[in-house]
Phi, psi and omega in degrees: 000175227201114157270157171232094149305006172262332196282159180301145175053008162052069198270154185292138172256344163212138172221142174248138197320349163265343165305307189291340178303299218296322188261020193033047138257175189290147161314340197242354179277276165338286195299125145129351180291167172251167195311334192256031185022042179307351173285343172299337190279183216171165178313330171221039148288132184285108174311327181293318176275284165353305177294343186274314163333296183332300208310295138012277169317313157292344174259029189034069173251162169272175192199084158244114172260164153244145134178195208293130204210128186289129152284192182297313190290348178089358156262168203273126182266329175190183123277129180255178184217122189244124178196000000 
């Protein structure tokens, strides 16, 4: 996925068809979620890490985490690596 980070909530502006294969949701379901993808999180995904991730973001920083990430049905789709 592809964020515009100037913008409030850092909304997504592109995702390319295999983000979308791998979690099932739709392109327009996407775009406009923000960039640190929470529609992605679930029980065990780490919140913690996640959080450090905003921050990151805001502080226009790099972030590479792995964890866990949900499709739309709600199942764990992988660990993932976020960077």
């Amino acid at each position: 996925v592809i964020g515009n980070c100037a913008l409030a909530n850092w909304p997504i502006i592109y995702c390319n068809d295999s983000f979308i294969s791998s979690f099932g949701w739709t392109r327009s379901d996407i775009i406009g979620q923000s960039v640190t993808c929470g529609f992605l999180y679930g029980a065990l995904t780490n919140a913690t890490m996640m959080e450090e991730l905003k921050n990151r973001i805001s502080d226009e920083e790099e972030y590479e985490c792995e964890t866990i990430l949900y499709s739309k049905d709600g199942k764990i789709c992988y660990s993932f690596s976020i960077d």
